[in-house]
XYZ file of C-alpha atoms in Angstrom:
387
model
C 43.909 45.633 87.167
C 43.744 48.507 84.925
C 44.776 46.844 81.887
C 42.609 44.297 82.294
C 39.364 46.501 82.456
C 40.813 47.825 79.352
C 41.132 45.047 77.855
C 37.944 43.753 78.411
C 36.212 46.852 77.100
C 38.698 46.293 74.156
C 37.038 42.678 73.465
C 33.591 44.125 74.501
C 33.755 46.801 72.251
C 35.537 44.923 69.369
C 32.459 42.072 69.817
C 29.649 44.637 69.230
C 31.395 45.872 65.920
C 32.019 42.740 64.138
C 28.348 42.257 65.447
C 27.080 45.551 63.553
C 28.834 44.555 60.815
C 27.227 41.235 59.587
C 24.132 43.152 57.997
C 23.534 39.964 55.558
C 20.977 38.738 58.264
C 17.638 41.048 57.620
C 16.964 43.062 61.634
C 14.411 45.216 62.116
C 16.386 47.483 64.110
C 15.101 46.913 67.357
C 11.863 49.177 65.801
C 8.490 46.928 66.269
C 7.318 45.741 61.998
C 4.433 46.050 61.520
C 2.637 42.589 60.408
C 3.222 43.421 57.187
C 6.253 44.959 56.769
C 7.049 41.287 59.458
C 5.294 39.391 56.055
C 7.400 41.272 53.136
C 10.400 40.746 55.190
C 10.500 37.288 55.342
C 9.792 37.668 52.204
C 12.610 40.065 51.215
C 15.027 37.759 52.988
C 13.817 34.372 50.736
C 13.942 36.554 46.836
C 17.341 37.471 48.287
C 18.685 34.243 49.295
C 16.945 31.938 47.353
C 15.706 32.964 44.307
C 18.861 35.339 43.010
C 21.912 34.506 44.779
C 22.256 30.756 42.879
C 19.712 32.107 40.269
C 23.562 34.884 39.099
C 25.074 32.401 40.721
C 24.721 29.824 38.467
C 24.596 31.744 35.105
C 28.016 33.122 36.003
C 29.448 29.128 36.883
C 28.455 28.570 32.463
C 30.005 31.827 31.788
C 32.753 30.921 32.967
C 33.186 27.080 32.083
C 32.000 29.519 28.251
C 34.314 31.697 28.814
C 37.130 28.556 29.041
C 35.151 25.876 26.324
C 35.417 29.653 23.589
C 38.898 29.359 24.173
C 39.200 25.465 23.810
C 37.859 25.785 20.787
C 40.195 28.729 19.476
C 43.463 26.469 20.582
C 41.932 24.055 18.552
C 41.524 24.977 16.136
C 45.201 26.542 15.882
C 46.217 23.702 16.394
C 44.389 21.555 14.416
C 41.932 19.724 16.210
C 39.285 21.206 16.505
C 36.060 19.210 17.037
C 32.196 19.298 16.688
C 31.071 17.933 20.072
C 34.081 20.879 21.978
C 30.983 23.491 19.704
C 28.815 21.426 20.793
C 29.658 21.546 25.288
C 30.042 25.285 23.989
C 26.771 25.477 22.764
C 25.348 24.328 25.453
C 27.153 26.283 28.300
C 25.201 29.168 26.543
C 22.199 27.682 26.496
C 22.545 27.083 30.823
C 24.375 30.142 31.101
C 21.545 32.039 28.629
C 18.441 30.165 31.033
C 19.993 31.818 34.364
C 19.809 34.454 32.333
C 16.842 34.636 31.537
C 15.018 33.597 34.301
C 16.924 36.335 36.178
C 14.528 39.388 34.203
C 11.875 39.100 36.593
C 15.027 42.037 38.668
C 15.846 43.168 35.560
C 15.999 46.553 37.933
C 19.176 47.564 40.684
C 22.133 46.677 39.677
C 21.757 44.878 36.084
C 19.597 48.530 35.489
C 22.189 51.146 37.235
C 25.481 49.345 35.594
C 23.890 48.355 32.023
C 24.753 44.925 32.413
C 21.687 44.025 30.921
C 22.214 45.617 26.955
C 25.406 45.027 27.328
C 24.901 41.290 27.283
C 20.375 40.810 26.276
C 20.257 43.432 22.959
C 19.238 42.635 19.789
C 19.221 41.369 16.861
C 21.922 40.954 16.319
C 23.975 43.714 13.339
C 25.143 41.134 11.028
C 26.184 43.332 8.616
C 28.180 45.875 11.231
C 29.944 42.321 12.775
C 30.854 41.356 9.227
C 32.586 45.032 8.976
C 34.099 44.106 11.597
C 35.384 40.968 11.051
C 36.038 42.626 8.014
C 38.699 44.132 10.529
C 39.462 42.487 11.776
C 41.377 40.164 9.018
C 42.555 43.094 7.919
C 44.776 43.970 11.148
C 42.935 47.515 11.815
C 43.128 48.450 15.774
C 40.136 47.321 17.515
C 37.754 46.374 20.886
C 34.782 45.651 22.004
C 33.794 48.536 23.754
C 34.962 51.506 20.250
C 34.061 49.316 18.151
C 31.425 46.337 19.299
C 28.035 48.812 20.165
C 25.578 47.012 22.048
C 24.612 45.440 19.149
C 27.558 43.143 18.677
C 28.387 41.861 21.137
C 26.729 40.037 24.648
C 24.659 36.142 24.163
C 24.218 37.168 20.940
C 27.280 37.610 19.423
C 28.139 34.759 20.933
C 25.182 31.953 19.984
C 25.539 33.329 16.298
C 28.887 32.196 15.735
C 28.711 28.656 18.250
C 24.846 27.979 15.913
C 23.844 28.076 12.480
C 20.617 27.408 10.538
C 19.885 24.372 8.671
C 19.588 25.191 5.321
C 15.867 25.448 5.618
C 16.074 27.187 9.143
C 14.228 24.801 10.577
C 16.455 23.578 12.393
C 19.365 24.561 14.644
C 22.570 23.483 14.350
C 26.165 24.144 16.520
C 28.652 25.637 13.884
C 30.412 23.623 11.723
C 34.017 23.650 12.625
C 35.341 25.888 9.690
C 35.832 28.949 10.974
C 38.487 31.800 10.082
C 40.883 33.184 13.124
C 39.045 37.045 12.844
C 35.309 34.925 13.835
C 37.166 33.022 16.856
C 39.802 35.536 18.067
C 36.176 37.694 18.768
C 33.921 35.294 20.198
C 36.234 34.989 22.588
C 37.267 38.335 23.520
C 32.728 38.532 23.443
C 33.212 35.635 26.210
C 35.041 37.296 28.335
C 33.224 39.984 27.818
C 29.911 38.372 28.296
C 31.663 36.167 31.803
C 32.987 39.903 33.189
C 29.669 40.855 33.464
C 27.857 37.444 34.436
C 30.202 38.008 37.230
C 30.140 41.340 38.220
C 26.413 40.641 38.676
C 26.778 38.488 40.935
C 28.804 40.568 43.157
C 26.994 42.860 42.832
C 23.253 41.198 45.084
C 25.753 39.015 46.391
C 29.191 41.550 47.422
C 32.319 40.198 46.471
C 33.673 39.323 49.823
C 30.304 36.940 48.743
C 31.860 35.417 46.080
C 34.654 31.904 44.939
C 38.443 33.797 44.530
C 37.975 33.472 40.261
C 34.965 35.124 40.454
C 36.748 38.097 42.394
C 40.238 37.503 39.593
C 38.428 37.888 37.192
C 36.264 41.418 38.542
C 39.700 42.471 39.607
C 41.267 41.658 35.930
C 38.563 43.150 33.966
C 38.342 46.337 37.180
C 34.824 45.837 37.042
C 34.274 45.831 40.561
C 31.324 48.601 42.212
C 32.053 47.288 45.570
C 27.556 47.342 45.781
C 25.758 44.796 47.773
C 22.482 44.671 46.319
C 21.117 41.880 48.556
C 22.139 43.021 52.171
C 20.134 46.227 51.957
C 16.826 44.895 49.874
C 16.828 41.884 53.305
C 17.582 44.810 55.151
C 15.488 47.281 54.603
C 14.948 50.325 56.643
C 18.570 50.386 58.247
C 21.429 52.697 58.101
C 22.527 51.806 54.617
C 19.810 50.467 52.965
C 17.906 52.761 49.451
C 15.089 51.288 50.996
C 12.842 52.673 53.460
C 10.594 50.229 53.918
C 9.611 46.766 53.167
C 6.953 48.011 51.151
C 9.336 49.359 49.330
C 10.887 45.818 48.353
C 7.309 44.081 47.874
C 7.809 47.065 45.337
C 10.132 46.778 43.917
C 9.876 42.991 42.657
C 6.513 43.289 41.465
C 7.302 46.352 39.889
C 10.216 43.770 37.613
C 7.398 40.860 37.256
C 5.462 43.501 35.687
C 8.095 45.053 33.072
C 9.113 41.155 31.994
C 5.961 40.343 31.697
C 4.925 42.916 29.054
C 8.578 43.119 27.334
C 7.752 39.790 26.513
C 4.068 40.240 25.951
C 4.326 43.112 24.271
C 7.207 43.882 22.743
C 9.364 40.571 22.924
C 6.274 38.499 21.339
C 3.923 41.244 20.285
C 6.505 42.768 18.740
C 7.221 40.291 15.267
C 3.505 39.851 15.460
C 2.253 42.470 15.184
C 4.774 44.551 13.460
C 4.846 45.009 10.083
C 8.120 46.975 9.049
C 10.748 43.833 8.538
C 11.937 45.531 11.039
C 10.029 43.690 13.721
C 9.526 40.537 11.699
C 13.379 40.112 12.248
C 13.383 41.531 15.647
C 13.406 38.209 17.056
C 15.068 36.504 20.146
C 18.437 33.418 20.173
C 17.312 33.257 15.932
C 20.237 30.863 15.783
C 19.706 28.387 18.403
C 15.962 28.107 18.179
C 15.313 29.339 21.738
C 13.059 32.441 21.196
C 9.657 30.239 22.978
C 12.186 29.096 25.945
C 13.654 32.554 25.992
C 9.716 33.726 27.307
C 8.927 30.721 28.257
C 12.525 30.856 31.677
C 11.055 35.624 31.647
C 7.858 34.020 33.400
C 8.779 31.816 35.182
C 11.305 34.382 37.065
C 7.773 35.779 37.813
C 6.913 32.907 39.338
C 9.546 32.659 41.482
C 9.660 35.871 42.850
C 6.209 36.237 43.192
C 5.288 32.952 44.612
C 9.116 31.488 46.067
C 11.831 28.954 44.021
C 11.553 26.675 46.393
C 8.465 25.155 48.362
C 8.235 27.012 51.740
C 9.656 29.758 50.664
C 7.981 33.134 52.413
C 7.122 35.435 49.591
C 5.404 37.963 47.838
C 2.597 35.343 47.608
C 1.863 35.114 51.124
C 1.055 39.067 52.144
C -0.846 39.567 48.401
C -3.169 36.169 49.816
C -4.260 37.361 53.661
C -5.192 40.513 52.261
C -6.774 39.273 48.540
C -7.764 35.352 48.347
C -9.082 35.767 45.043
C -6.088 38.214 43.478
C -2.990 36.543 44.766
C -4.745 32.914 42.550
C -5.328 35.747 39.449
C -2.057 35.839 39.643
C -1.051 32.973 39.933
C -3.523 31.182 37.150
C -2.266 34.136 34.267
C 1.864 33.409 35.022
C 0.524 29.440 34.459
C -1.289 30.406 30.956
C 0.903 33.227 30.339
C 3.233 29.312 30.142
C 1.332 27.037 28.520
C 0.206 29.513 25.494
C 3.609 30.654 24.661
C 5.056 27.119 25.312
C 1.805 26.346 22.563
C 4.222 28.745 20.676
C 6.399 26.033 17.633
C 9.896 26.184 16.868
C 11.355 28.548 15.001
C 9.834 31.524 16.454
C 11.067 33.656 13.147
C 8.197 31.169 11.368
C 5.097 31.406 13.449
C 5.254 34.907 15.322
C 2.371 36.018 13.369
C 0.774 33.407 13.871
C -3.033 32.817 15.756
C -0.605 31.099 18.636
C 1.603 33.625 19.109
C -1.454 36.735 18.977
C -2.385 33.856 22.197
C 0.474 34.508 23.996
C 0.679 37.904 23.783
C -2.935 38.723 25.257
C -1.647 35.263 28.640
C 1.626 37.179 29.087
C 1.078 41.174 27.541
C -1.949 41.541 29.468
C -3.954 39.087 30.958
C -0.278 37.974 33.490
C 0.084 42.629 32.891
C -3.323 43.365 34.245
C -3.101 40.406 37.445
C 0.456 41.698 38.072
C -0.664 45.956 38.475
C -3.734 44.327 40.614
C -1.124 43.247 43.331
C 1.053 45.386 42.897
C -2.264 47.962 43.807
C -2.624 45.663 46.640
C 0.693 46.259 48.192
C 1.169 49.687 47.603
C -1.912 50.820 50.044
C -0.455 52.182 53.289
């Protein structure tokens, strides 16, 4: 009889422990939440599950594909079977990974910031002179590694871009790279693609939890010794609980909106504004994604990342917009309209952006994103920050 009781007690304890370990679903720990906190709790759950995690998952999948296709280019070059179609396939994978990265830039807080993943994979412009020197060193048989010889200006998306795309003679159109590589270029391409893949997978793991990504991706992190054991998404969904850095769901809402403000400001006043208003040669060359002529799409997708963060990625998603609309419908309308206006203004700029950065259309985009959208988002942030 005592043995039966002990077994029953042990089973109950195990059940309770397993329930307490299941922290992926938001809970309020038994305390009573205000209407504001309840609204923002729902928004946090939808934001993590329907916006952040799918975006990072798609980016990581595309980066894994890109890594494989870059290795194919190297191997086919060595066997003499490399074609432009092979390079074009890698270019498409690059564009897909790039798109999902740009769609993530409204949430560059958290792991992308604390682990320096943002500058690691997305610093620009590419340092062409330094890359030429590095390739010469590789060609000469000198010892090298990305850690010691690369630097942020020689790795990430834009190094891969440089080796997969080339501009036409008049720089008005972008082509896939010719098959006329050197072995050193392909050695470097594969090293950078490997590193980019690892960082993209790391971002997904940091938000989803390593155990929740594919076994292949888990192996990628293990091989790179890049597992931080973090689950930022769970922390965000379980604000107010032990183990979460967020003391309230209001803090979550503030974090989401600040991420939106930061990227709106960067797009308007740096990505577009610096080459538009700057007078130095460095300013004029401060162009994102110039070799693939992907600049305008980059900028517009950054604003779409704000839209997804603010209104939700799926129809009917709970969102930050729900709370703002409840306390100030006019502010919510203003934010939504400013997002649409910024996207329209950006998409009106013709590619290549490098040749149109100083024009009137670029000036309108600077104002729409860097002034009007920033101001609308700051008003929403002030509303959500009120106690």
